[in-house]
Amino acid sequence: MPTTPHHIVEVAIPLPLEGSFHYLVPSRLSPLAVPGTRVLVPFGRRKVTGYLLGDAPAAGGELKEVLEVLDEAPLFTADELAFYRWIAGYYLHPLGEVIKMALPAGINLVSRYRCEKAEDGTPVLKEFLAGGKSVRTERFYSRIPDTEAKPRGKGVEILEFLQFLAEGGEGGKDGEISAAALRARFGHCTPQLRRLVELGAARCIDREVYRDPFRAETFDADSPLALNADQAAAFCRIGAAIGTGAFSPFLLHGVTGSGKTEVYLQSIAVALAAGRSALVLVPEIALTPQLVGRFKRRFDCGIAVLHSGLSDGERYDEWRRIRRGEAVIVIGARSALFAPLTRIGVIVVDEEHEGSYKQSEGVRYNSRDLALVRGKLASAVVVLGSATPLVTSYYAAQNGRLGYLHLPNRVRELPMPETVMLDARGQRRKTFLQPLIEAIEANLEVGGQTLLFLNRRGFATYLVCEACGHVLRCPNCAVTLTYHRGRGRHVCHYCDYSIPAPAVCPACKGSEITLLGLGTERVEEEVKELFPQARVSRMDRDTTRGKGGHARVLKALEDGSVDILIGTQMIAKGHDFPGVTLVGVISADASLNLPDFRSSERTFQLVTQVMGRAGRGDKPGRVLVQTLAPEHYALTHAVAHDYEGFYAEEIAFREDVGYPPFTHLASLTFSGIAAAQAENSAEEAVSLLRKIKGDCGLRVEILGPVSAPLGKVRGRFRWQILLKGRDRSELHRILFHFRGGFSHPSAVRLVIDVDPVEML
Ligand code: ADP
Ligand code: ZN
């Protein structure tokens, strides 16, 4: 084999820089420097960790050398690299940052300095690599057979016990037992163990162990349910598609309780039987603890659960289990999309309409969309499930780009809850209209549970002075402060700025200050006043901080120790609470009035979901919706359980104004401490965009710049440009040329968001 004198490699660096970089590999490192490993390389005056992408052809010019190869084995495969490249191209983001985001945080090394003493005693700074690798090991002991050692005292007992294990006693795995278990049995025994090893009677070995957050729980096995006709039809099509081994995407449209999860479970069983793996994405695991249990009961194969509550170490453990093929089902939130599964057979995206699949900083990817891309690269089946599909998904199904599977009825033939709209117009200051009060009372009397939904936490929306009209605002963000009675402060929900509640108006020193608007805290207080006999609880971001916060509140509802639960959208998500027989929507208007073209869609989804919490048990449910907009189509169709009706109106609106699915969007947000600087940059950007559009003859609409709906956040003024393109590739071309040709002052930040979800 001819030897290559120069082994040159292409390296991606996780910094906001375009392109990749070439380095020379010294011969001592050459065998280790394989694609998919991390390498330490000089970069400017720093040393940084980069990702080795592959060999590069020899080129002119001096190259710097790779300093170190940081992994014994590749962290990502060629297939995964292809996926990362796709993401970097689509979201216009540096490849190195995409890779860094895709790999678990636990492995990233950082360069640090440490103060050490030189030989003459003077302190010097030395660079070292702070190991990010957080593998946990545990020491195990076992008997070495046929040795005649004579320990003493406690050592005799321990040796006898190890002998007993070696002969298969206590089902000891390979006759091994951990040091921790020995200490639990014999008390402090480290010297005795050390002595046994010295005597050659026992051996010890350090083994890698996993931190398993679910280890303590055991699950009783269950078996597949006999499917009803609709479920069977959906399952047949998914199963057949898995059998073909080709990419095929489906929309599974089924009301809550229609048995979608059972279809997922049985489809996954088909994939596993075909020797393939499965990925299940859910919006937020903490909100759906019951789901993981259903998977653990059904499958006895390895299941990895990835969620935001894991420490970096726990996450890294799960990642390694998946990489080694020890877990073949992965359940997780947004970032689980990057789980290192091989041979994926099916990807499920549950609640596909959820906005939380979109990452809102860094690489602004959308897991729901990327599930389709990963599924295509892996020749897998992708199932997007929802009771309220995105109108873009439903449109794709109507046009044959997604297979359409429909579960129109609840499994247990329970009637949909009876729903009533309550017109709150002209009664502004009332938190509860009379029919809602009566319904809660009646429900309390029969021992039913009630959910009250309001999508705003805190006590009051804002403080206003009735004398001079002064409103308390955040000095850093263009929003009003929300009063939190529990903390006694007015708080900004964007930057957490807060001030103590004032006794007089800060502007005119008058005392006629009023709290306007409703928050969950205030609803809770009023409920307690109205129904002193009821057991009341609240669930929002303030009451569920910390690990296990959600679980605590949900458990109380489940075991019946709560009569009325008040909450934000957190209570809307997929829980199954048989005891809930009444749902009250306190106000459906907050989300309707957001300056975003998706506000109707979001409101429809939210109200439908909250309604779906009623009557999941044996008793039928009731839903009351209070609103100032009782004629709005998002609400009339939600209350009528009429998705198709809503879709028809919404799709007509989207076509009229040229929004997705009829166009593709990208937003450019410029922000700066100085308002003029951000605005000027945005103006210059528009000129360049117009020029590119003209030069290339692209059909892309350029809107703006305008001051963003949230004109100021954390002290930075924000200006926005919106690009609309009928053709996705033309939109990408203009962005690509723009990024290559545009520069802005370093004081200005530019964020390019492809397929933005949040338009504020
Ligand atoms: P979804 O995911 O659409 O909300 P689930 O799969 O959770 O629906 O089903 C709702 C309830 O009905 C669950 O308790 C589930 O165990 C039960 N269920 C689902 N399919 C069947 C079936 N074919 N036969 C009996 N019960 C079923
Ligand atoms: Zn603020």
PDB file of N, CA and C and ligand atoms in Angstrom, residues 225-228 231 255-262 294 411-412 576 616, ligand 1:
ATOM      1  N   LEU A 225     -53.360  -4.691  22.760  1.00  0.00           N
ATOM      2  CA  LEU A 225     -54.826  -4.736  22.826  1.00  0.00           C
ATOM      3  C   LEU A 225     -55.368  -5.110  21.451  1.00  0.00           C
ATOM      4  N   ALA A 226     -56.558  -5.709  21.449  1.00  0.00           N
ATOM      5  CA  ALA A 226     -57.214  -5.975  20.158  1.00  0.00           C
ATOM      6  C   ALA A 226     -57.665  -4.636  19.593  1.00  0.00           C
ATOM      7  N   LEU A 227     -57.213  -4.317  18.401  1.00  0.00           N
ATOM      8  CA  LEU A 227     -57.486  -2.991  17.839  1.00  0.00           C
ATOM      9  C   LEU A 227     -58.912  -2.882  17.327  1.00  0.00           C
ATOM     10  N   ASN A 228     -59.484  -1.693  17.417  1.00  0.00           N
ATOM     11  CA  ASN A 228     -60.780  -1.484  16.776  1.00  0.00           C
ATOM     12  C   ASN A 228     -60.565  -1.261  15.274  1.00  0.00           C
ATOM     13  N   GLN A 231     -58.311   1.743  14.207  1.00  0.00           N
ATOM     14  CA  GLN A 231     -56.922   1.506  14.609  1.00  0.00           C
ATOM     15  C   GLN A 231     -56.290   0.440  13.715  1.00  0.00           C
ATOM     16  N   VAL A 255     -58.557  12.029  17.535  1.00  0.00           N
ATOM     17  CA  VAL A 255     -58.917  12.826  18.712  1.00  0.00           C
ATOM     18  C   VAL A 255     -58.261  12.220  19.945  1.00  0.00           C
ATOM     19  N   THR A 256     -58.152  12.995  21.022  1.00  0.00           N
ATOM     20  CA  THR A 256     -57.546  12.465  22.243  1.00  0.00           C
ATOM     21  C   THR A 256     -58.382  11.284  22.725  1.00  0.00           C
ATOM     22  N   GLY A 257     -57.702  10.209  23.076  1.00  0.00           N
ATOM     23  CA  GLY A 257     -58.407   9.025  23.539  1.00  0.00           C
ATOM     24  C   GLY A 257     -58.855   8.111  22.408  1.00  0.00           C
ATOM     25  N   SER A 258     -58.410   8.388  21.183  1.00  0.00           N
ATOM     26  CA  SER A 258     -58.834   7.558  20.050  1.00  0.00           C
ATOM     27  C   SER A 258     -57.924   6.346  19.875  1.00  0.00           C
ATOM     28  N   GLY A 259     -56.870   6.252  20.687  1.00  0.00           N
ATOM     29  CA  GLY A 259     -56.020   5.066  20.625  1.00  0.00           C
ATOM     30  C   GLY A 259     -54.800   5.204  19.734  1.00  0.00           C
ATOM     31  N   LYS A 260     -54.301   6.431  19.571  1.00  0.00           N
ATOM     32  CA  LYS A 260     -53.091   6.644  18.764  1.00  0.00           C
ATOM     33  C   LYS A 260     -51.886   5.942  19.381  1.00  0.00           C
ATOM     34  N   THR A 261     -51.753   6.071  20.703  1.00  0.00           N
ATOM     35  CA  THR A 261     -50.575   5.500  21.360  1.00  0.00           C
ATOM     36  C   THR A 261     -50.527   3.986  21.171  1.00  0.00           C
ATOM     37  N   GLU A 262     -51.688   3.346  21.226  1.00  0.00           N
ATOM     38  CA  GLU A 262     -51.724   1.894  21.008  1.00  0.00           C
ATOM     39  C   GLU A 262     -51.250   1.566  19.589  1.00  0.00           C
ATOM     40  N   ARG A 294     -46.106   3.158  29.754  1.00  0.00           N
ATOM     41  CA  ARG A 294     -46.769   2.290  28.771  1.00  0.00           C
ATOM     42  C   ARG A 294     -45.757   1.578  27.885  1.00  0.00           C
ATOM     43  N   VAL A 411     -61.880   5.568  21.776  1.00  0.00           N
ATOM     44  CA  VAL A 411     -61.890   4.109  21.851  1.00  0.00           C
ATOM     45  C   VAL A 411     -63.088   3.588  22.641  1.00  0.00           C
ATOM     46  N   ARG A 412     -63.306   4.182  23.813  1.00  0.00           N
ATOM     47  CA  ARG A 412     -64.307   3.596  24.704  1.00  0.00           C
ATOM     48  C   ARG A 412     -65.713   4.125  24.440  1.00  0.00           C
ATOM     49  N   ASP A 576     -54.124  11.708  31.179  1.00  0.00           N
ATOM     50  CA  ASP A 576     -55.372  10.983  31.161  1.00  0.00           C
ATOM     51  C   ASP A 576     -55.903  10.986  32.585  1.00  0.00           C
ATOM     52  N   ARG A 616     -62.565  11.731  30.451  1.00  0.00           N
ATOM     53  CA  ARG A 616     -61.759  10.628  29.943  1.00  0.00           C
ATOM     54  C   ARG A 616     -62.070   9.350  30.713  1.00  0.00           C
TER      55      ARG A 616
HETATM   56  P1  ADP B   1     -54.536   8.584  22.361  1.00  0.00           P
HETATM   57  O1  ADP B   1     -53.052   8.323  22.297  1.00  0.00           O
HETATM   58  O2  ADP B   1     -55.142   8.792  21.000  1.00  0.00           O
HETATM   59  O3  ADP B   1     -54.940   9.666  23.320  1.00  0.00           O
HETATM   60  P2  ADP B   1     -54.591   6.068  23.760  1.00  0.00           P
HETATM   61  O4  ADP B   1     -53.808   5.128  22.933  1.00  0.00           O
HETATM   62  O5  ADP B   1     -53.945   6.643  24.958  1.00  0.00           O
HETATM   63  O6  ADP B   1     -55.203   7.244  22.874  1.00  0.00           O
HETATM   64  O7  ADP B   1     -55.934   5.322  24.178  1.00  0.00           O
HETATM   65  C1  ADP B   1     -56.851   5.849  25.118  1.00  0.00           C
HETATM   66  C2  ADP B   1     -57.230   4.757  26.110  1.00  0.00           C
HETATM   67  O8  ADP B   1     -57.867   3.678  25.429  1.00  0.00           O
HETATM   68  C3  ADP B   1     -56.041   4.157  26.805  1.00  0.00           C
HETATM   69  O9  ADP B   1     -56.378   3.910  28.135  1.00  0.00           O
HETATM   70  C4  ADP B   1     -55.791   2.855  26.063  1.00  0.00           C
HETATM   71  O10 ADP B   1     -55.194   1.882  26.880  1.00  0.00           O
HETATM   72  C5  ADP B   1     -57.181   2.458  25.620  1.00  0.00           C
HETATM   73  N1  ADP B   1     -57.174   1.731  24.342  1.00  0.00           N
HETATM   74  C6  ADP B   1     -56.512   2.077  23.216  1.00  0.00           C
HETATM   75  N2  ADP B   1     -56.767   1.191  22.227  1.00  0.00           N
HETATM   76  C7  ADP B   1     -57.608   0.267  22.740  1.00  0.00           C
HETATM   77  C8  ADP B   1     -58.242  -0.903  22.210  1.00  0.00           C
HETATM   78  N3  ADP B   1     -58.059  -1.274  20.955  1.00  0.00           N
HETATM   79  N4  ADP B   1     -59.034  -1.606  23.039  1.00  0.00           N
HETATM   80  C9  ADP B   1     -59.237  -1.218  24.308  1.00  0.00           C
HETATM   81  N5  ADP B   1     -58.674  -0.138  24.871  1.00  0.00           N
HETATM   82  C10 ADP B   1     -57.860   0.613  24.103  1.00  0.00           C
END
